[in-house]
XYZ file of C-alpha atoms in Angstrom:
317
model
C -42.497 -70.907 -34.260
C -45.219 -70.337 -31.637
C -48.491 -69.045 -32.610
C -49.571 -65.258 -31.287
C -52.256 -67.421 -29.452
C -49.747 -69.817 -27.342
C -47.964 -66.664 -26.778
C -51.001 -64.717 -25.736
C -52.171 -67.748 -23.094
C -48.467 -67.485 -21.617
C -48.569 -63.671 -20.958
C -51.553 -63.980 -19.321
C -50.725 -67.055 -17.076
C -47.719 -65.235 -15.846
C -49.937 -62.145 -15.005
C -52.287 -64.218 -12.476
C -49.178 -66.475 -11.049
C -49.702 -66.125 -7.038
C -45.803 -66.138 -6.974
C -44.976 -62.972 -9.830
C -45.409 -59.876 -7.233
C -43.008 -61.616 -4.888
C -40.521 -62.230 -7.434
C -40.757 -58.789 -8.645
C -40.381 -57.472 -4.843
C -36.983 -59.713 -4.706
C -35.766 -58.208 -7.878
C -36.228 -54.476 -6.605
C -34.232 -55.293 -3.473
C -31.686 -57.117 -5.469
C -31.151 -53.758 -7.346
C -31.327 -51.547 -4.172
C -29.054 -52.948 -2.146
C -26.525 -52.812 -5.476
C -26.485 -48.968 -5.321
C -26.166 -48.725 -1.622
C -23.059 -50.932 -2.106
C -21.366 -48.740 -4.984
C -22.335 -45.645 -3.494
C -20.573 -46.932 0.417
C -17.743 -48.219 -1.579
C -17.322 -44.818 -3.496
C -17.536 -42.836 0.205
C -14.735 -45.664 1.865
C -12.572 -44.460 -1.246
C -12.711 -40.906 -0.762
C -12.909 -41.368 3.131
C -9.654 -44.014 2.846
C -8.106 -41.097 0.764
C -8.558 -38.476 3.068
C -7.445 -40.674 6.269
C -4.194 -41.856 3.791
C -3.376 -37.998 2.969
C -3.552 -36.974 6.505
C -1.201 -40.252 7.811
C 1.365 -38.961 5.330
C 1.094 -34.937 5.919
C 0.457 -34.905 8.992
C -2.142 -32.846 10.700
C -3.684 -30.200 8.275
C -5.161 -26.648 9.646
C -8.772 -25.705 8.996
C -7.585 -23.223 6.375
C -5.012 -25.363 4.583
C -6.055 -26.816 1.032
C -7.161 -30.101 1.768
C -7.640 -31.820 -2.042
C -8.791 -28.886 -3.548
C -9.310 -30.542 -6.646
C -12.201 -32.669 -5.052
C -14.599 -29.408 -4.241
C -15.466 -26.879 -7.239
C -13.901 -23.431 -6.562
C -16.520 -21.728 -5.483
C -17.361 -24.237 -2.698
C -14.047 -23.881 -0.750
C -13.947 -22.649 3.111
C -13.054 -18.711 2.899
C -10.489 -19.756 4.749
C -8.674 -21.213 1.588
C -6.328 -19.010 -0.588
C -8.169 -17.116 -3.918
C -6.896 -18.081 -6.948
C -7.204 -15.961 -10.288
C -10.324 -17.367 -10.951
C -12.426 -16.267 -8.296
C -9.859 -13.755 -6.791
C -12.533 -12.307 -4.543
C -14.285 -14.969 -3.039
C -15.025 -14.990 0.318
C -14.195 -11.249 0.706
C -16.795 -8.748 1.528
C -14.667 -6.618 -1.359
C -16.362 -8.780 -4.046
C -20.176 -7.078 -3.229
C -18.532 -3.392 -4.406
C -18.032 -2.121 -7.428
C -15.460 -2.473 -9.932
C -12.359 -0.038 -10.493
C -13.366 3.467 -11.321
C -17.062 2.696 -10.739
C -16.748 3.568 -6.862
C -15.889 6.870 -7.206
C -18.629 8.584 -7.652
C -18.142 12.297 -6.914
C -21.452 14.137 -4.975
C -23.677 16.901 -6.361
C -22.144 20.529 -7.228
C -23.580 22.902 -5.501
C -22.594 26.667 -5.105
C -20.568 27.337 -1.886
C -19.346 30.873 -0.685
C -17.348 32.404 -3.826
C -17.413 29.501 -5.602
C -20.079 28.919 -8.311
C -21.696 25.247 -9.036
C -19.913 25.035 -12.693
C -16.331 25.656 -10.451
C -17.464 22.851 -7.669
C -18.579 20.653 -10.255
C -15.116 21.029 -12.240
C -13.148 20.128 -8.939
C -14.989 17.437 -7.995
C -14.661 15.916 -11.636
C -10.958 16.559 -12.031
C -10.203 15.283 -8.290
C -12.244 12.296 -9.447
C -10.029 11.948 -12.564
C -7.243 12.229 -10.499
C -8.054 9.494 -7.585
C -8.893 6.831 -11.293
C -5.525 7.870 -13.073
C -3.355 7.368 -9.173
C -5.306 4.091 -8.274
C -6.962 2.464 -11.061
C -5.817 2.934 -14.262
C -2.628 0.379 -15.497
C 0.337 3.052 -15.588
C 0.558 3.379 -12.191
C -0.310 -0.132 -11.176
C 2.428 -1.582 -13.365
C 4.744 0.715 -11.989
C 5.064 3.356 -14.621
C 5.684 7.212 -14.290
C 1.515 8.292 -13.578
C 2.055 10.901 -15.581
C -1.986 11.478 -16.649
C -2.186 11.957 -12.705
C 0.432 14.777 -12.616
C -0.576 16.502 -15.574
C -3.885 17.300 -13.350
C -1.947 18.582 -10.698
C -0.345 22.309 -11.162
C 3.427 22.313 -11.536
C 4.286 25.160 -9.712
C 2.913 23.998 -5.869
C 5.332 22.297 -3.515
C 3.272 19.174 -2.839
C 3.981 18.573 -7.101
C 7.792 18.691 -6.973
C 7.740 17.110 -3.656
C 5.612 13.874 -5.093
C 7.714 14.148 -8.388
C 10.817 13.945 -6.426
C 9.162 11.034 -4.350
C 8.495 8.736 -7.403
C 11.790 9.243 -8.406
C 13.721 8.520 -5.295
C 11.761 6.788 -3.098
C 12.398 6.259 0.570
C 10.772 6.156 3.755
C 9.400 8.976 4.584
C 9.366 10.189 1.057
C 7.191 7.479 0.038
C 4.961 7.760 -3.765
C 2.704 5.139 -1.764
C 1.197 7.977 -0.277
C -0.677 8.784 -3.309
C 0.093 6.437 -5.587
C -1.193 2.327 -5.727
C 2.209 0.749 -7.336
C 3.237 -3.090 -8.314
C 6.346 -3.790 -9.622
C 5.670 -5.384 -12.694
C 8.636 -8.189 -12.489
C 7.531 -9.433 -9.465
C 3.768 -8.775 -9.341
C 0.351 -8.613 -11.636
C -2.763 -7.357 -10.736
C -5.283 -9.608 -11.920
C -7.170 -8.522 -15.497
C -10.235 -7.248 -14.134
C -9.932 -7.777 -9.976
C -9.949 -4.086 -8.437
C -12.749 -3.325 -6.049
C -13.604 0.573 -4.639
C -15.526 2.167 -2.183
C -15.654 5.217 -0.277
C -16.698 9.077 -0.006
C -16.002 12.168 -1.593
C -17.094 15.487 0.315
C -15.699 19.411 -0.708
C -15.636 22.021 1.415
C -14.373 26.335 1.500
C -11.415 25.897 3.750
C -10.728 28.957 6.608
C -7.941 30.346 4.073
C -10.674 30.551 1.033
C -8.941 27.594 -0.597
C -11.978 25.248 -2.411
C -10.769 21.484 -0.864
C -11.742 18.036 -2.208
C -11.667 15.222 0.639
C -11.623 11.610 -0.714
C -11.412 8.775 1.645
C -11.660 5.743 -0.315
C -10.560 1.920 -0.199
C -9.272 -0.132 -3.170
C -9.022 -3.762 -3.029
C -6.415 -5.282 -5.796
C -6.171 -9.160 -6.412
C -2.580 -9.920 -7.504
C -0.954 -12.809 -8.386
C 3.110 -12.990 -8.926
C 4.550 -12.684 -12.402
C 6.574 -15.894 -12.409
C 6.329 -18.719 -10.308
C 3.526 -18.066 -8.978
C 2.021 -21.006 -6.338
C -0.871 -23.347 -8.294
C -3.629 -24.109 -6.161
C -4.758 -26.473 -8.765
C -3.755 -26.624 -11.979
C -4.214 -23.462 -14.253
C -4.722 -21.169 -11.281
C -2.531 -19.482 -9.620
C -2.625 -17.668 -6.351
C -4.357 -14.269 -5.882
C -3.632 -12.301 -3.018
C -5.719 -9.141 -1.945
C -3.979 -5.976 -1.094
C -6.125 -3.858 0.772
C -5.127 0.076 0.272
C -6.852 2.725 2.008
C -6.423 6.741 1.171
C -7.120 10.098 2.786
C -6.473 12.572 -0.244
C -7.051 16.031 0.494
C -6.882 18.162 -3.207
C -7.289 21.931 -3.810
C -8.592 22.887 -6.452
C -6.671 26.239 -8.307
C -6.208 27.521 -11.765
C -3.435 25.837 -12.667
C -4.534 22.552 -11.874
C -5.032 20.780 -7.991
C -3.006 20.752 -5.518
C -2.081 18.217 -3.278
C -2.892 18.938 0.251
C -2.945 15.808 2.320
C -2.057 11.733 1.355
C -2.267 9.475 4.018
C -2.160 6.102 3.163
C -2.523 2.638 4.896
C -1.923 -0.948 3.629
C -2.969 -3.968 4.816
C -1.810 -7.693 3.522
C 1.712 -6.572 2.313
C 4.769 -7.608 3.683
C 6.242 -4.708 5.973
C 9.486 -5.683 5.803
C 9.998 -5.129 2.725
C 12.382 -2.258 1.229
C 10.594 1.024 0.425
C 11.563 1.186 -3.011
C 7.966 2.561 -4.110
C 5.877 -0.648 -4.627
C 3.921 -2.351 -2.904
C 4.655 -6.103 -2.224
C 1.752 -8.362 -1.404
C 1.540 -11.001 0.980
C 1.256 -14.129 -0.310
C -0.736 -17.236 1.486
C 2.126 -19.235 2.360
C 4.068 -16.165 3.477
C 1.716 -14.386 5.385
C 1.171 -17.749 7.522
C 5.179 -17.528 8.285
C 5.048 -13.546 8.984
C 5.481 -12.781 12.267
C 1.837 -11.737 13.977
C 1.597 -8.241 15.093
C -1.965 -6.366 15.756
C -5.089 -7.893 14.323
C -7.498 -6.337 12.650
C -11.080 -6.672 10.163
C -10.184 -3.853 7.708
C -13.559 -4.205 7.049
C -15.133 -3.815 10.014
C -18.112 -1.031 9.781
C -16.638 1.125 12.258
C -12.762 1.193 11.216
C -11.624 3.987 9.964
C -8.107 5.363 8.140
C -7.288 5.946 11.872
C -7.683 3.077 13.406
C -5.330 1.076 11.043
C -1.553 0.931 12.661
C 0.794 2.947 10.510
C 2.481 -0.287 10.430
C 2.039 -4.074 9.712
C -1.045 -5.619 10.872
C -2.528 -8.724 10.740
C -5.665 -8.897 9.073
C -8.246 -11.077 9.894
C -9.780 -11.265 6.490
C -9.138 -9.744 3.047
């Protein structure tokens, strides 16, 4: 065994060797020019990949999954379909608020012969009624909305007439008007993915009548019930349906009545039956639709009015 001393004398030798920083310099390049190699190498395989994908696809568009599985979710081009996931991203829908939270009714305050307890009342119950129509499951899965009738008073036309509606629907005689409905074998809104946002004003009409004017927009993520396309594996599609209502209620003593519904949809397929659902657009089948008028639902200046009574084709969801 060498003594500590011999050991000691070596050490320091090696320390004042004219030749050690050199060979220390070489060693450092050595290493360098190792990780530049591994890290080209990993870019030609991913690069190769790409280039092999595209030889045997052909051509891809700009907003065509390309490998999702190589980008995390919420790096994707806007362009790319949602999936249940992240069902609003890229939509200007996901900065409002969820469900019932948008609709916020405005201060009571007394107008001609009606007190602020009696304004405050109407605006409450129209509130309850917009929630129980738009937001809340029964009438989203396609059940009778029957917490939504019970607020409106049996005995006025626009009741039966709506009544009569849900139960044979046509068009013309559409429960669409007032009503947001899926049907449930075909189509799920995703747990948790409804955006709102709009107005709520009142108003003494010219007859004395006390009137409650909502004009609000829901924004639904849904995703089929079976079958449904997987972007990558474990998530599904989500399509957003884009519904925007003028509701006009009165308010009485035996409950609100319906005055106005006027109703627009955007992202569903038009030429579908009107059996009294709505049915969603899907990625793939929206890209095969035939094109008609396009339009930014959410443009800042579009209004119920300027949406075609129609299909459309919207430029974003």
């Amino acid at each position: 065994m060498a003594e500590p001393s011999d050991f000691v004398a070596r050490l320091r030798a090696d320390q004042q060797d004219p030749g050690r920083e050199e060979a220390l310099r070489r060693d450092k390049s050595r290493r360098r020019r190792k990780a530049v190699l591994l890290a080209s190498a990993g870019a030609l395989v991913l690069t190769g990949f790409g280039v092999w994908l595209n030889s045997v696809t052909g051509h891809r568009p700009a907003k065509e999954p390309y490998a999702p599985q190589l980008l995390q979710e919420d790096m994707w081009p806007d362009e790319w379909p949602a999936t249940v996931r992240l069902p609003f991203r890229g939509s200007p829908a996901a900065a409002w608020e969820d469900g019932s939270h948008g609709i916020v009714a405005p201060r009571a305050e007394a107008t001609d012969d009606y007190s602020a307890t009696e304004v405050a009342a109407a605006l409450r119950h129209s509130r309850e009624f917009l929630i129980e129509s738009n937001v809340t499951p029964a009438p989203l899965t396609g059940e009778t909305p029957s917490a939504a009738l019970d607020l409106l008073d049996p005995r006025d036309p626009g009741t039966r007439e709506l009544q009569d509606a849900l139960e044979h629907p046509g068009k013309g005689h559409s429960p669409l008007d007032v009503f947001t409905r899926f049907d449930p074998e075909k189509d799920v809104v995703v747990e948790g993915a409804m955006k709102t946002r709009g107005t709520m004003t009142y108003e003494v009409s010219s007859s004395g009548e006390l009137l409650v004017h909502a004009d609000y927009t829901f924004v639904y993520a849904v995703t089929k019930a079976h079958g449904g396309w997987e972007i990558v594996p474990g998530a599904p599609e989500a399509s957003r349906v884009i519904v925007r209502r003028h509701i006009t209620l009165a308010a009485g003593h035996g409950g609100l009545a319906l005055r106005e519904g006027v109703r627009r949809l955007v992202n569903v397929d038009c030429r579908a039956p009107e059996d009294g659902y709505i049915h969603p657009l899907y990625y793939k089948a929206a890209d095969k639709a035939p094109k008609s008028t396009s339009l930014d639902p959410y443009a800042a200046h579009t209004g119920l009015q300027d949406i075609p009574d129609g299909c459309i084709t919207p430029t974003r969801t």
